[in-house]
PDB file of C-alpha atoms in Angstrom:
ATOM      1  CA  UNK V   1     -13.928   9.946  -3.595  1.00 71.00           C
ATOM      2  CA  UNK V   2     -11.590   9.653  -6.927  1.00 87.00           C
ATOM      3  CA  UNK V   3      -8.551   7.435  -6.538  1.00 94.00           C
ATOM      4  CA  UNK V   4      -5.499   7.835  -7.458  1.00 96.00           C
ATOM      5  CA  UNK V   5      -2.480   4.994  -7.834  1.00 98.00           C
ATOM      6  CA  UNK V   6       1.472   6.449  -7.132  1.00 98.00           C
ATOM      7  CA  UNK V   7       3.742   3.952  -8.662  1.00 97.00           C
ATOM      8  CA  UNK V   8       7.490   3.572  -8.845  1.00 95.00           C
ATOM      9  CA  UNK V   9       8.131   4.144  -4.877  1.00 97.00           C
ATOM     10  CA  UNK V  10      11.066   2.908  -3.667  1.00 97.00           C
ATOM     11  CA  UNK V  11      11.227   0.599  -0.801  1.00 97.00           C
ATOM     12  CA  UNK V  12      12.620   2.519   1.810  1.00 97.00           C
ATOM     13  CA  UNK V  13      10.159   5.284   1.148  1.00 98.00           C
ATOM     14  CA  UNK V  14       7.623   2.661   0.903  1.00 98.00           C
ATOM     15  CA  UNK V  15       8.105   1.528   4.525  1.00 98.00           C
ATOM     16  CA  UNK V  16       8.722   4.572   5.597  1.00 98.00           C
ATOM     17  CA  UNK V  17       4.761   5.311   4.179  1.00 98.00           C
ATOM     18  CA  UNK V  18       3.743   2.219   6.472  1.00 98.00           C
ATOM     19  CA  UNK V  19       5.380   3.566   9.975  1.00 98.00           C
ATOM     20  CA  UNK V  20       4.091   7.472   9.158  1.00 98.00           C
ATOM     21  CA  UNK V  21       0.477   5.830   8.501  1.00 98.00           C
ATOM     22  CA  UNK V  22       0.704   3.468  12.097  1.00 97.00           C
ATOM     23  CA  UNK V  23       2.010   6.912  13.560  1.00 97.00           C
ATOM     24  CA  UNK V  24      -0.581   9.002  12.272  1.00 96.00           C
ATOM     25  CA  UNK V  25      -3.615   6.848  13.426  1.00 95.00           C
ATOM     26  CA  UNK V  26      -4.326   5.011  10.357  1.00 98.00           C
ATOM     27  CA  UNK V  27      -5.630   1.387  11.233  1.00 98.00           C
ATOM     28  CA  UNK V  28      -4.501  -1.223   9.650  1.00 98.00           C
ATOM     29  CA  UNK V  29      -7.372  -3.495   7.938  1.00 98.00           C
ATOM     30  CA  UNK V  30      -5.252  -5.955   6.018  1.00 98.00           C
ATOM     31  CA  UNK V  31      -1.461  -7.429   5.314  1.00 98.00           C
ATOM     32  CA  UNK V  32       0.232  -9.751   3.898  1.00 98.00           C
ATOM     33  CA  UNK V  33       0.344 -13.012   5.823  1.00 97.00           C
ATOM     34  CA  UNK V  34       3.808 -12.664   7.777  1.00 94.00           C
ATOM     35  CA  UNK V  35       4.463 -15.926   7.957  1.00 94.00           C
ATOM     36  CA  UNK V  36       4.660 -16.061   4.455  1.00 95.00           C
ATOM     37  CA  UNK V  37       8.302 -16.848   3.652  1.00 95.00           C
ATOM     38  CA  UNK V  38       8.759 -14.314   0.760  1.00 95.00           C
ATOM     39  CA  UNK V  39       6.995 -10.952   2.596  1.00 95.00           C
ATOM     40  CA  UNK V  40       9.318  -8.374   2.517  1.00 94.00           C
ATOM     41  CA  UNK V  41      11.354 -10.147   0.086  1.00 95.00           C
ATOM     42  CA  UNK V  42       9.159 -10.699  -3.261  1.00 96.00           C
ATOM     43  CA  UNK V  43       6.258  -8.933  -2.605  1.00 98.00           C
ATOM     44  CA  UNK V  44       3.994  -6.703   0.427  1.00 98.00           C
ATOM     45  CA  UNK V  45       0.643  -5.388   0.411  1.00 98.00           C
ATOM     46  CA  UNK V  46      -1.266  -3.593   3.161  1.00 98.00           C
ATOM     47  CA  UNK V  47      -4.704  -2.160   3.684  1.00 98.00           C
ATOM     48  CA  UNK V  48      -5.020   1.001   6.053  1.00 98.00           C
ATOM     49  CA  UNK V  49      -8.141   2.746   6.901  1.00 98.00           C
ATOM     50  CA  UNK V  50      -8.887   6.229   8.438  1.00 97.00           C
ATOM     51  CA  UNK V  51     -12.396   7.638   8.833  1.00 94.00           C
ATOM     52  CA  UNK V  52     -14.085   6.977   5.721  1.00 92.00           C
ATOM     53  CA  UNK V  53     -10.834   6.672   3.438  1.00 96.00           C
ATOM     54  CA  UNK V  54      -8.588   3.639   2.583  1.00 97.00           C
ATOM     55  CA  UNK V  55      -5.744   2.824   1.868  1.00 98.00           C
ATOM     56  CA  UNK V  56      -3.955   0.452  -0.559  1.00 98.00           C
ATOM     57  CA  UNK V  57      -0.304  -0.279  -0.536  1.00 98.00           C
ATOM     58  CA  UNK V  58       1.332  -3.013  -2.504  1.00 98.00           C
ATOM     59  CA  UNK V  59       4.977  -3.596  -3.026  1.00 98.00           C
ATOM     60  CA  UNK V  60       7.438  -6.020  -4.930  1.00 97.00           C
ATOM     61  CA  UNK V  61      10.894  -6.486  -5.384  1.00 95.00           C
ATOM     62  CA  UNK V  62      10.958  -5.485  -8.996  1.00 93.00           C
ATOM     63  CA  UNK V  63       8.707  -2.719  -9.745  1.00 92.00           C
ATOM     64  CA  UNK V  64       8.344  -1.455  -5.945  1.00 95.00           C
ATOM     65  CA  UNK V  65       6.120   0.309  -4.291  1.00 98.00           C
ATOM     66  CA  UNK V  66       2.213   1.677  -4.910  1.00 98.00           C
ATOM     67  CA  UNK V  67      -0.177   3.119  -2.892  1.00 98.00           C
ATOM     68  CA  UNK V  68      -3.709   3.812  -3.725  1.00 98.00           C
ATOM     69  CA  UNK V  69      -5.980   6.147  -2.404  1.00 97.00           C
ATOM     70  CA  UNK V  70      -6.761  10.065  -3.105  1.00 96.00           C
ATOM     71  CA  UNK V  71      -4.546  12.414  -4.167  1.00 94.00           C
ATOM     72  CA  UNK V  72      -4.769  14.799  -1.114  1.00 95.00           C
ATOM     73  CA  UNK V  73      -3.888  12.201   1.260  1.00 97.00           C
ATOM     74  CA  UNK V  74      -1.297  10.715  -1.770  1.00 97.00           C
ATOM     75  CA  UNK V  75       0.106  14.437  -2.215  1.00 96.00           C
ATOM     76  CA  UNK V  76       0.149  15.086   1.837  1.00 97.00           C
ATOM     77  CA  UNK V  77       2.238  11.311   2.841  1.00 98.00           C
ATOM     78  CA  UNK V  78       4.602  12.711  -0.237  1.00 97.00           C
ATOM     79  CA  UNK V  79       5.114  15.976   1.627  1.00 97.00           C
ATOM     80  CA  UNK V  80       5.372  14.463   5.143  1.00 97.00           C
ATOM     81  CA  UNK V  81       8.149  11.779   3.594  1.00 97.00           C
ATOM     82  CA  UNK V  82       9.953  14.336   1.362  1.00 96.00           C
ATOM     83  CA  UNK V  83       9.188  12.568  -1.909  1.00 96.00           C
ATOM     84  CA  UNK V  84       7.913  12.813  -5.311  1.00 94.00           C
ATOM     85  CA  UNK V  85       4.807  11.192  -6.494  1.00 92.00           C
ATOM     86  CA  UNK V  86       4.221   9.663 -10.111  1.00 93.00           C
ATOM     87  CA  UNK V  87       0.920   8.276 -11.179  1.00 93.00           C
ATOM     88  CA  UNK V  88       2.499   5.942 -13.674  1.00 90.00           C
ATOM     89  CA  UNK V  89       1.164   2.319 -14.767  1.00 93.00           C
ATOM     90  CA  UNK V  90       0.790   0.371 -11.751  1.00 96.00           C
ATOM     91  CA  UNK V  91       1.413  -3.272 -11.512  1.00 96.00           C
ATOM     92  CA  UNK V  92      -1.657  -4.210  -9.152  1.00 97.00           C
ATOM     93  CA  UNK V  93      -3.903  -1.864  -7.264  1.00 98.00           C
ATOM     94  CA  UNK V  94      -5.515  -0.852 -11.017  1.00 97.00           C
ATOM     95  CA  UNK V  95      -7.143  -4.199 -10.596  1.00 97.00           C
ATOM     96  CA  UNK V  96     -10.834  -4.021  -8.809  1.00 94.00           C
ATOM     97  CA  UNK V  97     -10.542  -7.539  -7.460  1.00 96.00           C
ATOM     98  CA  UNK V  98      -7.125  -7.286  -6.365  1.00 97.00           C
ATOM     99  CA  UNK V  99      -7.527  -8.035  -2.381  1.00 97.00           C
ATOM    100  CA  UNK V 100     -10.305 -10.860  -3.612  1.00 97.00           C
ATOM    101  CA  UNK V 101      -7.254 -12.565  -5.532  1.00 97.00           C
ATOM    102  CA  UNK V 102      -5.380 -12.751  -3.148  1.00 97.00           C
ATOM    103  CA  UNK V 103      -7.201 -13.323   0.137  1.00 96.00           C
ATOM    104  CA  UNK V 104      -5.597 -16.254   1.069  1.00 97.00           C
ATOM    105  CA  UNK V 105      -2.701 -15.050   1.543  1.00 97.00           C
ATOM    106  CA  UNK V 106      -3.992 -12.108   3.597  1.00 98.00           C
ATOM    107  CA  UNK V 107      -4.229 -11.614   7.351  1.00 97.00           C
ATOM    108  CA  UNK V 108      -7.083  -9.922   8.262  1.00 97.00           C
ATOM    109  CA  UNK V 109      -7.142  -7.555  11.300  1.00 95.00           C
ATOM    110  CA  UNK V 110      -9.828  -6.340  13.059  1.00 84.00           C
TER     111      UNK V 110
END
């Protein structure tokens, strides 16, 4: 399955993407430790999976939201949410080792 990155989604839409994905019956694989005292604040990442697809979502106070995963399911969230997707230069989910770099500050749910 290609992959696709949105970029440039702003934070309310980008939460908004996290309840519609809980709602829909995505499961969520990985976050960003909570008890990390700048989540929500400087920076956010989650991993959701579905069937055989996943789900990348990072966020940070400067650049906002991405999400990575095919453009179908990229294209379909958009419609749900009532928003516009660009596939500009993203700030971390181009990076293949992304969750490895930062595991430790990861919580990961089974």
């Amino acid at each position: 399955m290609e992959t696709k990155i949105a970029t440039n989604i702003e934070t309310d839409t980008f939460y908004s993407i996290i309840s519609l994905l809980k709602t829909d019956h995505w499961h969520m694989d990985i976050e960003y430790d909570h008890r990390l005292i700048d989540k929500g604040i400087d920076f956010d990442f989650y991993q959701f999976s579905k069937d055989e697809e996943h789900l990348l979502l990072a966020w940070n106070n400067w650049t906002e939201g991405e999400i990575k995963g095919t453009e179908k399911t990229i294209s379909e969230i958009a419609r749900q949410l009532n928003f516009i997707c660009y596939f500009g230069e993203p700030e971390y989910l181009h990076r293949q080792d992304f969750v490895e770099e930062i595991e430790n500050t990861l919580t990961f749910i089974k």
